[in-house]
mmCIF file of C-alpha atoms in Angstrom:
data_model
loop_
_atom_site.group_PDB
_atom_site.id
_atom_site.type_symbol
_atom_site.label_atom_id
_atom_site.label_comp_id
_atom_site.label_asym_id
_atom_site.label_seq_id
_atom_site.Cartn_x
_atom_site.Cartn_y
_atom_site.Cartn_z
ATOM 1 C CA MET A 18 160.274 128.731 74.911
ATOM 2 C CA PRO A 19 161.958 130.573 77.832
ATOM 3 C CA ILE A 20 163.485 133.967 76.998
ATOM 4 C CA SER A 21 166.928 132.643 77.960
ATOM 5 C CA ARG A 22 166.615 130.020 75.214
ATOM 6 C CA LEU A 23 165.318 132.541 72.675
ATOM 7 C CA LEU A 24 168.458 134.594 73.251
ATOM 8 C CA LEU A 25 170.524 131.557 72.282
ATOM 9 C CA LEU A 26 168.845 131.097 68.899
ATOM 10 C CA PRO A 27 171.414 133.236 67.004
ATOM 11 C CA LEU A 28 174.225 131.131 68.472
ATOM 12 C CA ILE A 29 172.389 127.924 67.572
ATOM 13 C CA ALA A 30 171.893 129.120 63.998
ATOM 14 C CA LYS A 31 175.576 130.032 63.721
ATOM 15 C CA ALA A 32 176.617 126.616 65.067
ATOM 16 C CA GLN A 33 174.424 124.518 62.777
ATOM 17 C CA HIS A 34 177.306 122.879 60.958
ATOM 18 C CA TRP A 35 178.926 121.450 64.124
ATOM 19 C CA PHE A 36 176.073 121.477 66.646
ATOM 20 C CA HIS A 37 173.373 119.626 64.695
ATOM 21 C CA LEU A 38 175.252 116.641 63.320
ATOM 22 C CA PRO A 39 173.781 113.873 61.141
ATOM 23 C CA GLN A 40 172.256 111.060 63.221
ATOM 24 C CA THR A 41 170.982 107.537 62.763
ATOM 25 C CA VAL A 42 167.881 107.116 64.916
ATOM 26 C CA GLY A 43 166.792 103.550 65.632
ATOM 27 C CA PRO A 44 166.745 100.696 68.138
ATOM 28 C CA THR A 45 170.551 100.487 68.098
ATOM 29 C CA GLY A 46 171.313 104.081 67.093
ATOM 30 C CA ASP A 47 170.613 107.572 68.368
ATOM 31 C CA TYR A 48 167.813 108.549 70.751
ATOM 32 C CA THR A 49 164.413 109.440 69.366
ATOM 33 C CA THR A 50 162.911 112.819 70.249
ATOM 34 C CA ALA A 51 160.520 111.100 72.687
ATOM 35 C CA GLU A 52 163.369 109.208 74.369
ATOM 36 C CA ARG A 53 165.307 112.424 74.900
ATOM 37 C CA ALA A 54 162.217 114.140 76.301
ATOM 38 C CA ARG A 55 161.706 111.310 78.793
ATOM 39 C CA LEU A 56 165.315 111.501 79.971
ATOM 40 C CA LYS A 57 165.063 115.272 80.397
ATOM 41 C CA ARG A 58 162.103 114.721 82.723
ATOM 42 C CA VAL A 59 163.416 111.998 85.013
ATOM 43 C CA ASP A 60 167.200 111.492 84.787
ATOM 44 C CA PRO A 61 168.954 113.078 87.835
ATOM 45 C CA TYR A 62 172.126 113.485 85.758
ATOM 46 C CA ILE A 63 170.496 115.922 83.331
ATOM 47 C CA GLU A 64 170.432 119.638 84.113
ATOM 48 C CA GLY A 65 166.896 120.829 84.744
ATOM 49 C CA SER A 66 165.235 117.438 85.193
ATOM 50 C CA ALA A 67 162.692 117.041 87.990
ATOM 51 C CA THR A 68 165.068 114.783 89.930
ATOM 52 C CA ALA A 69 168.321 116.718 89.416
ATOM 53 C CA ILE A 70 170.080 118.932 91.927
ATOM 54 C CA PRO A 71 170.237 122.481 90.495
ATOM 55 C CA SER A 72 173.874 122.905 89.478
ATOM 56 C CA GLY A 73 174.006 126.615 88.675
ATOM 57 C CA SER A 74 175.291 125.636 85.240
ATOM 58 C CA ASP A 75 173.899 126.396 81.797
ATOM 59 C CA PHE A 76 175.898 123.993 79.685
ATOM 60 C CA LEU A 77 173.970 124.633 76.476
ATOM 61 C CA LYS A 78 175.013 128.272 76.609
ATOM 62 C CA ASP A 79 178.635 127.293 77.308
ATOM 63 C CA LEU A 80 178.573 124.689 74.549
ATOM 64 C CA LEU A 81 177.305 127.128 71.941
ATOM 65 C CA ALA A 82 179.855 129.742 73.000
ATOM 66 C CA ASN A 83 182.863 127.416 73.067
ATOM 67 C CA GLY A 84 182.079 124.427 70.880
ATOM 68 C CA SER A 85 183.944 125.738 67.826
ATOM 69 C CA LYS A 86 187.183 126.216 69.804
ATOM 70 C CA PRO A 87 189.910 123.556 70.102
ATOM 71 C CA MET A 88 189.655 121.415 73.237
ATOM 72 C CA ALA A 89 191.689 122.981 76.039
ATOM 73 C CA ASN A 90 191.717 120.140 78.575
ATOM 74 C CA THR A 91 193.421 117.392 76.604
ATOM 75 C CA LYS A 92 196.869 116.381 75.410
ATOM 76 C CA ALA A 93 197.572 114.129 72.441
ATOM 77 C CA LEU A 94 200.156 111.434 73.228
ATOM 78 C CA ASP A 95 202.424 109.613 70.838
ATOM 79 C CA VAL A 96 203.184 105.913 71.287
ATOM 80 C CA HIS A 97 206.220 106.369 73.517
ATOM 81 C CA GLU A 98 204.544 109.079 75.655
ATOM 82 C CA TRP A 99 201.542 106.971 76.606
ATOM 83 C CA ALA A 100 203.671 103.847 77.011
ATOM 84 C CA ASN A 101 205.927 105.650 79.504
ATOM 85 C CA ALA A 102 202.900 107.128 81.281
ATOM 86 C CA VAL A 103 201.480 103.694 82.087
ATOM 87 C CA GLY A 104 204.733 101.805 82.462
ATOM 88 C CA VAL A 105 204.555 99.413 79.506
ATOM 89 C CA GLU A 106 207.165 98.633 76.856
ATOM 90 C CA VAL A 107 206.483 98.953 73.148
ATOM 91 C CA ALA A 108 207.507 95.610 71.657
ATOM 92 C CA ASN A 109 206.945 96.735 68.078
ATOM 93 C CA ALA A 110 206.262 100.358 67.185
ATOM 94 C CA THR A 111 205.157 99.519 63.662
ATOM 95 C CA ALA A 112 201.411 100.030 63.505
ATOM 96 C CA ARG A 113 199.046 97.538 61.933
ATOM 97 C CA ASN A 114 195.350 97.921 61.272
ATOM 98 C CA ILE A 115 192.828 95.542 62.840
ATOM 99 C CA TYR A 116 189.179 96.145 61.937
ATOM 100 C CA GLY A 117 189.837 99.848 61.389
ATOM 101 C CA THR A 118 192.054 100.435 64.441
ATOM 102 C CA ASP A 119 195.771 101.223 64.121
ATOM 103 C CA VAL A 120 197.493 99.304 66.924
ATOM 104 C CA VAL A 121 200.959 98.495 68.226
ATOM 105 C CA MET A 122 202.115 95.571 70.340
ATOM 106 C CA THR A 123 203.171 96.316 73.929
ATOM 107 C CA SER A 124 204.447 94.162 76.774
ATOM 108 C CA GLU A 125 200.834 94.039 78.019
ATOM 109 C CA GLY A 126 199.157 93.386 74.657
ATOM 110 C CA LEU A 127 197.761 95.413 71.762
ATOM 111 C CA GLN A 128 197.010 99.114 72.200
ATOM 112 C CA PRO A 129 195.730 101.817 69.812
ATOM 113 C CA THR A 130 198.485 104.052 68.525
ATOM 114 C CA VAL A 131 196.447 107.244 68.944
ATOM 115 C CA GLN A 132 195.759 108.077 72.587
ATOM 116 C CA ALA A 133 195.056 111.227 74.609
ATOM 117 C CA ASP A 134 195.050 112.397 78.197
ATOM 118 C CA TYR A 135 192.063 114.333 79.614
ATOM 119 C CA PHE A 136 191.432 116.339 82.766
ATOM 120 C CA ALA A 137 188.601 118.426 84.232
ATOM 121 C CA PHE A 138 187.641 121.509 82.208
ATOM 122 C CA TRP A 139 185.835 123.239 85.053
ATOM 123 C CA GLY A 140 187.451 125.030 87.979
ATOM 124 C CA LEU A 141 186.222 125.584 91.507
ATOM 125 C CA GLU A 142 186.330 129.336 90.910
ATOM 126 C CA ASP A 143 184.016 129.164 87.877
ATOM 127 C CA ARG A 144 180.949 130.027 89.962
ATOM 128 C CA PRO A 145 179.830 130.209 93.604
ATOM 129 C CA ARG A 146 179.287 126.636 94.797
ATOM 130 C CA ARG A 147 177.400 124.763 97.503
ATOM 131 C CA LEU A 148 180.008 122.295 98.683
ATOM 132 C CA ALA A 149 179.750 119.284 100.957
ATOM 133 C CA LEU A 150 182.615 117.247 102.397
ATOM 134 C CA LEU A 151 182.345 113.457 102.537
ATOM 135 C CA CYS A 152 184.693 111.787 105.033
ATOM 136 C CA MET A 153 184.484 108.246 103.757
ATOM 137 C CA ASP A 154 185.012 105.094 105.833
ATOM 138 C CA LEU A 155 187.861 106.384 108.005
ATOM 139 C CA ILE A 156 187.010 103.817 110.667
ATOM 140 C CA GLU A 157 189.042 102.450 113.569
ATOM 141 C CA ASP A 158 189.673 99.108 111.860
ATOM 142 C CA TYR A 159 191.463 100.984 109.067
ATOM 143 C CA ARG A 160 193.626 103.212 111.286
ATOM 144 C CA ALA A 161 196.777 101.164 110.622
ATOM 145 C CA PHE A 162 196.435 101.841 106.890
ATOM 146 C CA VAL A 163 194.921 105.324 106.510
ATOM 147 C CA GLY A 164 195.323 107.003 109.898
ATOM 148 C CA TYR A 165 198.008 109.258 108.433
ATOM 149 C CA LEU A 166 195.326 110.969 106.310
ATOM 150 C CA LEU A 167 193.939 112.689 109.414
ATOM 151 C CA ASP A 168 196.683 115.317 109.169
ATOM 152 C CA ASN A 169 194.781 116.643 106.146
ATOM 153 C CA VAL A 170 191.220 115.559 106.915
ATOM 154 C CA ILE A 171 191.054 117.322 110.298
ATOM 155 C CA PRO A 172 191.793 120.846 108.932
ATOM 156 C CA LEU A 173 189.425 120.278 106.015
ATOM 157 C CA GLN A 174 186.615 119.279 108.389
ATOM 158 C CA ALA A 175 187.311 122.371 110.487
ATOM 159 C CA ALA A 176 187.238 124.667 107.440
ATOM 160 C CA PHE A 177 183.921 123.236 106.216
ATOM 161 C CA ARG A 178 182.350 123.466 109.676
ATOM 162 C CA GLN A 179 183.577 127.012 110.170
ATOM 163 C CA ARG A 180 181.773 128.010 106.973
ATOM 164 C CA ARG A 181 178.667 126.020 107.944
ATOM 165 C CA LEU A 182 179.051 123.706 104.959
ATOM 166 C CA PRO A 183 177.722 120.136 105.296
ATOM 167 C CA VAL A 184 180.191 117.522 106.540
ATOM 168 C CA PHE A 185 179.081 113.940 105.896
ATOM 169 C CA THR A 186 180.685 110.895 107.504
ATOM 170 C CA SER A 187 180.257 107.332 106.262
ATOM 171 C CA ASN A 188 181.399 104.213 108.073
ATOM 172 C CA TRP A 189 181.807 100.727 106.633
ATOM 173 C CA VAL A 190 179.682 98.355 108.728
ATOM 174 C CA ARG A 191 180.019 94.931 107.130
ATOM 175 C CA ARG A 192 180.397 92.018 109.579
ATOM 176 C CA PRO A 193 180.871 88.315 108.726
ATOM 177 C CA ASP A 194 177.526 87.360 110.317
ATOM 178 C CA ASP A 195 175.364 90.237 109.007
ATOM 179 C CA GLY A 196 173.685 88.234 106.208
ATOM 180 C CA LEU A 197 174.093 91.153 103.788
ATOM 181 C CA TYR A 198 175.970 89.078 101.226
ATOM 182 C CA GLY A 199 176.256 89.828 97.521
ATOM 183 C CA ALA A 200 178.574 89.992 94.529
ATOM 184 C CA LEU A 201 181.324 91.897 96.353
ATOM 185 C CA ASP A 202 181.414 89.195 99.043
ATOM 186 C CA ARG A 203 181.842 86.607 96.300
ATOM 187 C CA PHE A 204 184.682 88.659 94.809
ATOM 188 C CA TYR A 205 186.680 88.641 98.040
ATOM 189 C CA GLY A 206 185.608 85.101 98.863
ATOM 190 C CA SER A 207 184.684 83.156 101.962
ATOM 191 C CA THR A 208 188.168 82.573 103.425
ATOM 192 C CA GLY A 209 190.341 84.717 105.673
ATOM 193 C CA ILE A 210 187.639 85.479 108.235
ATOM 194 C CA GLN A 211 189.168 83.941 111.352
ATOM 195 C CA THR A 212 192.575 85.357 110.403
ATOM 196 C CA GLY A 213 191.122 88.803 109.665
ATOM 197 C CA GLU A 214 192.702 88.894 106.196
ATOM 198 C CA ASN A 215 189.482 89.340 104.222
ATOM 199 C CA PRO A 216 189.052 93.123 103.691
ATOM 200 C CA MET A 217 185.308 92.779 103.173
ATOM 201 C CA TYR A 218 184.531 92.818 106.887
ATOM 202 C CA VAL A 219 185.142 94.772 110.078
ATOM 203 C CA TYR A 220 186.627 92.644 112.872
ATOM 204 C CA SER A 221 187.260 94.559 116.119
ATOM 205 C CA ARG A 222 184.422 95.517 118.478
ATOM 206 C CA ASP A 223 184.726 99.260 117.834
ATOM 207 C CA GLY A 224 186.200 98.760 114.382
ATOM 208 C CA SER A 225 183.228 100.234 112.491
ATOM 209 C CA LEU A 226 183.294 103.521 114.429
ATOM 210 C CA PRO A 227 184.739 106.600 112.701
ATOM 211 C CA MET A 228 188.177 107.463 114.032
ATOM 212 C CA ALA A 229 187.625 109.580 117.123
ATOM 213 C CA GLU A 230 189.543 112.559 115.750
ATOM 214 C CA ILE A 231 187.180 113.007 112.804
ATOM 215 C CA ALA A 232 183.924 111.684 114.271
ATOM 216 C CA PRO A 233 180.715 113.515 113.261
ATOM 217 C CA THR A 234 179.374 116.165 115.633
ATOM 218 C CA ALA A 235 176.067 115.811 117.458
ATOM 219 C CA ASP A 236 174.496 118.313 115.037
ATOM 220 C CA GLU A 237 175.744 116.386 112.013
ATOM 221 C CA ILE A 238 174.286 113.176 113.408
ATOM 222 C CA ALA A 239 170.978 114.955 114.094
ATOM 223 C CA ASN A 240 170.980 116.247 110.497
ATOM 224 C CA GLY A 241 171.344 112.690 109.239
ATOM 225 C CA TRP A 242 174.825 113.348 107.842
ATOM 226 C CA ALA A 243 176.302 110.183 109.409
ATOM 227 C CA ILE A 244 175.713 107.296 106.998
ATOM 228 C CA LYS A 245 176.159 103.607 107.777
ATOM 229 C CA SER A 246 177.324 101.965 104.580
ATOM 230 C CA ASN A 247 177.476 98.461 103.144
ATOM 231 C CA HIS A 248 178.267 99.578 99.576
ATOM 232 C CA LEU A 249 181.357 100.852 97.796
ATOM 233 C CA SER A 250 179.373 103.769 96.365
ATOM 234 C CA LYS A 251 177.870 105.789 99.188
ATOM 235 C CA PHE A 252 174.992 106.604 96.843
ATOM 236 C CA ALA A 253 174.024 102.914 96.824
ATOM 237 C CA ASP A 254 172.932 102.826 100.484
ATOM 238 C CA ILE A 255 169.141 103.077 100.387
ATOM 239 C CA ASP A 256 166.214 103.852 102.674
ATOM 240 C CA SER A 257 163.126 101.684 103.185
ATOM 241 C CA ASP A 258 161.651 103.033 99.942
ATOM 242 C CA GLY A 259 164.713 102.106 97.904
ATOM 243 C CA ARG A 260 165.950 105.698 97.513
ATOM 244 C CA SER A 261 169.566 106.797 97.868
ATOM 245 C CA VAL A 262 170.031 108.090 101.413
ATOM 246 C CA PHE A 263 173.112 110.150 100.544
ATOM 247 C CA TYR A 264 171.651 111.701 97.393
ATOM 248 C CA ASN A 265 168.437 112.717 99.159
ATOM 249 C CA LYS A 266 170.424 114.465 101.891
ATOM 250 C CA LEU A 267 172.648 116.251 99.383
ATOM 251 C CA LYS A 268 169.598 117.390 97.435
ATOM 252 C CA ALA A 269 167.877 118.649 100.593
ATOM 253 C CA ALA A 270 170.930 120.808 101.334
ATOM 254 C CA GLY A 271 171.202 121.998 97.717
ATOM 255 C CA VAL A 272 174.753 120.667 97.349
ATOM 256 C CA ASP A 273 176.140 120.928 93.805
ATOM 257 C CA THR A 274 179.815 120.085 94.414
ATOM 258 C CA LEU A 275 181.073 117.090 96.397
ATOM 259 C CA VAL A 276 184.531 116.938 97.999
ATOM 260 C CA ILE A 277 185.770 113.443 98.889
ATOM 261 C CA VAL A 278 188.352 112.308 101.445
ATOM 262 C CA GLY A 279 188.773 108.849 102.951
ATOM 263 C CA ALA A 280 189.275 105.202 102.013
ATOM 264 C CA TRP A 281 189.813 103.158 99.874
ATOM 265 C CA THR A 282 191.000 105.027 96.758
ATOM 266 C CA GLU A 283 190.288 102.327 94.169
ATOM 267 C CA ASP A 284 187.120 101.033 95.868
ATOM 268 C CA CYS A 285 184.721 103.301 97.764
ATOM 269 C CA VAL A 286 186.285 106.581 96.645
ATOM 270 C CA ALA A 287 186.233 105.649 92.957
ATOM 271 C CA ALA A 288 182.757 104.070 93.066
ATOM 272 C CA THR A 289 181.276 107.097 94.842
ATOM 273 C CA ALA A 290 182.989 109.553 92.508
ATOM 274 C CA PHE A 291 181.696 107.759 89.411
ATOM 275 C CA ASP A 292 178.132 107.755 90.758
ATOM 276 C CA ALA A 293 178.339 111.388 91.872
ATOM 277 C CA VAL A 294 179.345 112.621 88.429
ATOM 278 C CA ASP A 295 177.793 110.149 86.006
ATOM 279 C CA LYS A 296 174.520 109.444 87.816
ATOM 280 C CA TYR A 297 173.785 112.490 89.957
ATOM 281 C CA ASN A 298 175.261 115.500 88.083
ATOM 282 C CA LEU A 299 177.561 116.556 90.934
ATOM 283 C CA ASP A 300 180.865 118.268 90.200
ATOM 284 C CA THR A 301 183.276 116.191 92.280
ATOM 285 C CA VAL A 302 186.672 116.920 93.826
ATOM 286 C CA VAL A 303 188.955 114.153 95.065
ATOM 287 C CA VAL A 304 191.527 115.400 97.582
ATOM 288 C CA THR A 305 194.699 113.704 96.400
ATOM 289 C CA ASP A 306 196.445 113.817 99.793
ATOM 290 C CA GLY A 307 193.206 113.101 101.651
ATOM 291 C CA VAL A 308 192.420 109.644 100.220
ATOM 292 C CA GLY A 309 194.295 106.390 100.639
ATOM 293 C CA THR A 310 194.199 102.620 100.491
ATOM 294 C CA ALA A 311 196.037 99.497 101.591
ATOM 295 C CA THR A 312 196.908 98.221 98.107
ATOM 296 C CA PRO A 313 199.231 99.311 95.273
ATOM 297 C CA ALA A 314 196.141 100.518 93.384
ATOM 298 C CA HIS A 315 196.168 103.982 95.018
ATOM 299 C CA PHE A 316 198.030 105.862 92.289
ATOM 300 C CA PRO A 317 196.384 104.015 89.363
ATOM 301 C CA GLY A 318 193.024 104.746 91.032
ATOM 302 C CA LEU A 319 193.814 108.460 91.214
ATOM 303 C CA LYS A 320 194.894 108.465 87.573
ATOM 304 C CA VAL A 321 191.658 106.826 86.437
ATOM 305 C CA MET A 322 189.480 109.359 88.274
ATOM 306 C CA HIS A 323 191.643 112.263 87.090
ATOM 307 C CA ALA A 324 191.358 111.154 83.466
ATOM 308 C CA ALA A 325 187.683 110.226 83.569
ATOM 309 C CA LEU A 326 185.547 112.566 85.658
ATOM 310 C CA THR A 327 186.874 114.300 88.800
ATOM 311 C CA LYS A 328 188.725 117.458 89.689
ATOM 312 C CA MET A 329 191.897 116.746 91.639
ATOM 313 C CA ALA A 330 193.055 119.109 94.395
ATOM 314 C CA THR A 331 195.394 119.023 97.361
ATOM 315 C CA THR A 332 194.377 119.914 100.902
ATOM 316 C CA ALA A 333 196.334 123.175 100.698
ATOM 317 C CA GLU A 334 194.572 124.155 97.461
ATOM 318 C CA LEU A 335 191.133 123.492 98.940
ATOM 319 C CA LEU A 336 191.886 125.377 102.155
ATOM 320 C CA ALA A 337 193.040 128.379 100.104
ATOM 321 C CA TYR A 338 189.886 128.193 98.004
ATOM 322 C CA LEU A 339 187.638 128.005 101.079
ATOM 323 C CA ALA A 340 189.416 131.005 102.586
ATOM 324 C CA THR A 341 188.568 133.154 99.547
ATOM 325 C CA PRO A 342 185.441 135.261 100.184
ATOM 326 C CA GLY A 343 182.458 134.700 97.891
ATOM 327 C CA THR A 344 183.491 131.297 96.542
ATOM 328 C CA THR A 345 180.990 129.178 98.478
ATOM 329 C CA LEU A 346 177.269 129.321 99.149
ATOM 330 C CA PRO A 347 175.690 128.149 102.421
ATOM 331 C CA ALA A 348 173.544 125.028 102.570
ATOM 332 C CA LEU A 349 169.877 125.676 101.838
ATOM 333 C CA PRO A 350 167.986 127.224 104.775
ATOM 334 C CA THR A 351 165.955 124.043 105.256
ATOM 335 C CA THR A 352 168.955 122.571 107.098
ATOM 336 C CA ALA A 353 167.787 123.926 110.453
ATOM 337 C CA LEU A 354 164.373 122.373 109.915
ATOM 338 C CA LEU A 355 165.851 119.061 108.832
ATOM 339 C CA GLN A 356 167.636 118.814 112.149
ATOM 340 C CA ALA A 357 164.525 119.038 114.324
ATOM 341 C CA GLU A 358 161.296 118.517 112.412
ATOM 342 C CA THR A 359 159.604 115.188 111.759
ATOM 343 C CA VAL A 360 156.190 114.165 110.501
ATOM 344 C CA ARG A 361 154.238 110.956 110.856
ATOM 345 C CA HIS A 362 153.956 108.596 107.900
ATOM 346 C CA ASP A 363 150.730 106.666 107.284
ATOM 347 C CA ASP A 364 152.251 103.523 108.872
ATOM 348 C CA GLY A 365 152.808 105.367 112.156
ATOM 349 C CA ALA A 366 156.559 105.685 111.676
ATOM 350 C CA VAL A 367 158.280 109.016 112.195
ATOM 351 C CA VAL A 368 159.607 110.344 108.884
ATOM 352 C CA PRO A 369 162.356 113.030 108.764
ATOM 353 C CA LEU A 370 161.294 116.219 107.029
ATOM 354 C CA GLN A 371 163.959 115.868 104.338
ATOM 355 C CA HIS A 372 162.151 112.703 103.188
ATOM 356 C CA VAL A 373 158.895 114.670 102.987
ATOM 357 C CA LEU A 374 160.568 117.373 100.917
ATOM 358 C CA LEU A 375 161.569 114.717 98.396
ATOM 359 C CA MET A 376 158.174 113.001 98.208
ATOM 360 C CA PRO A 377 155.846 113.460 95.222
ATOM 361 C CA LEU A 378 153.661 116.565 95.634
ATOM 362 C CA PRO A 379 150.357 114.666 96.190
ATOM 363 C CA HIS A 380 151.962 112.747 99.075
ATOM 364 C CA VAL A 381 153.241 115.959 100.631
ATOM 365 C CA LEU A 382 149.807 117.612 100.345
ATOM 366 C CA LEU A 383 148.154 114.574 101.947
ATOM 367 C CA ILE A 384 150.569 114.591 104.876
ATOM 368 C CA VAL A 385 150.257 118.355 105.345
ATOM 369 C CA GLY A 386 146.468 118.112 105.188
ATOM 370 C CA VAL A 387 146.281 115.318 107.752
ATOM 371 C CA SER A 388 148.717 117.161 110.009
ATOM 372 C CA ALA A 389 146.625 120.315 109.750
ATOM 373 C CA LEU A 390 143.448 118.442 110.704
ATOM 374 C CA ILE A 391 145.155 116.867 113.703
ATOM 375 C CA THR A 392 146.522 120.245 114.812
ATOM 376 C CA ALA A 393 143.089 121.876 114.404
ATOM 377 C CA PHE A 394 141.432 119.092 116.386
ATOM 378 C CA ALA A 395 144.031 119.454 119.142
ATOM 379 C CA SER A 396 143.522 123.218 119.271
ATOM 380 C CA VAL A 397 139.713 122.890 119.504
ATOM 381 C CA LYS A 398 140.023 120.253 122.214
ATOM 382 C CA LEU A 399 142.395 122.446 124.211
ATOM 383 C CA THR A 400 140.094 125.456 123.838
ATOM 384 C CA LEU A 401 137.048 123.487 125.032
ATOM 385 C CA ARG A 402 139.034 122.185 127.959
ATOM 386 C CA ALA A 403 140.106 125.722 128.865
ATOM 387 C CA VAL A 404 136.516 127.030 128.672
ATOM 388 C CA LYS A 405 135.264 124.138 130.757
ATOM 389 C CA HIS A 406 137.719 124.822 133.543
ATOM 390 C CA GLY A 407 137.548 128.586 133.277
ATOM 391 C CA ILE A 408 141.131 128.982 132.185
ATOM 392 C CA GLU A 409 141.602 132.363 130.528
ATOM 393 C CA ASP A 410 145.183 132.056 129.324
ATOM 394 C CA ALA A 411 145.227 128.568 127.856
ATOM 395 C CA VAL A 412 148.527 127.435 126.360
ATOM 396 C CA PRO A 413 148.234 127.931 122.564
ATOM 397 C CA TYR A 414 150.130 124.736 121.646
ATOM 398 C CA CYS A 415 149.828 121.137 122.732
ATOM 399 C CA SER A 416 151.913 118.102 121.793
ATOM 400 C CA MET A 417 150.540 115.060 120.064
ATOM 401 C CA ASP A 418 150.874 113.208 123.371
ATOM 402 C CA SER A 419 148.280 115.466 124.967
ATOM 403 C CA VAL A 420 145.633 114.860 122.304
#
């Protein structure tokens, strides 16, 4: 057992009565020890797993230190408080019990009498963070609906770039004739194409391009930080091996905190935020005045994310945070290599280095070994050529094209 865990043993012993609770292990109950061990090895959500981004957190330590304290990030709501919060009327405030649940009747149907509001426990200032900004689907076709967001997105982009923090840009690229149809297409349906009413697709010639004012830089494009997307969740866009393009790039840069601006609040923003937190263990900030939509679902969408999993912040709050020395960490030093270096895959295709960094170790060793043999062969060939022609100061490097 690591020394850090040994030091926690006194806390664990003290917390036995609330930390180790009775469980019912079985096919429909709690996890078995083996099932938990498997998840700890492979689930990218779990701190310390082989596939997780290092978060800089030690939640077990925090849990043992704070678990006996009352919950600080919640508020209990009585019937009239939660009814007012969601805009429903209480038709009958007298509770009745249905299968163990005390409920009251509202104008929208039955609801449990006991409800609570929750919000993020963590703060940006808790620890130094590696942040990335995602500018989501702010494309020309959407300018009429979300162009006003640029007043806040532009200074945020500038602040991230000034601090050399990754800035990602996604653009929605669905077209009526692309053949990439699925369940979301069926949700919106097959009408409204000629009239341009169906929000599933982009219609104008340059409509899929990011708005010019917030377009990615040449360096960001070279880094692979511009992502063409045909999914609500930007983590769902995959490479030829079925891996998440966005997640692999975040992992290569060591990002542990994702900041989201863009469109649409209740669609792409929400889907990406849920994946970021629940699937990929990323602390996530939604910029409340940096996201928008074209439907009345904007404010309900913000409320759902606020209550479920994200930190909410305004542009001004984020800019103040970024201006505070020592709050952010730079992207991992591999970023410079990711921009320029490529290797050749066994099918002859050029593979970006960030893909190699995320390959299983045996694959990496094979590629490195083959590359080393090719380089050695090229060097020997160049040396023999130099000797043959009496060249004393042969160039010490040759490209693959010269082999």
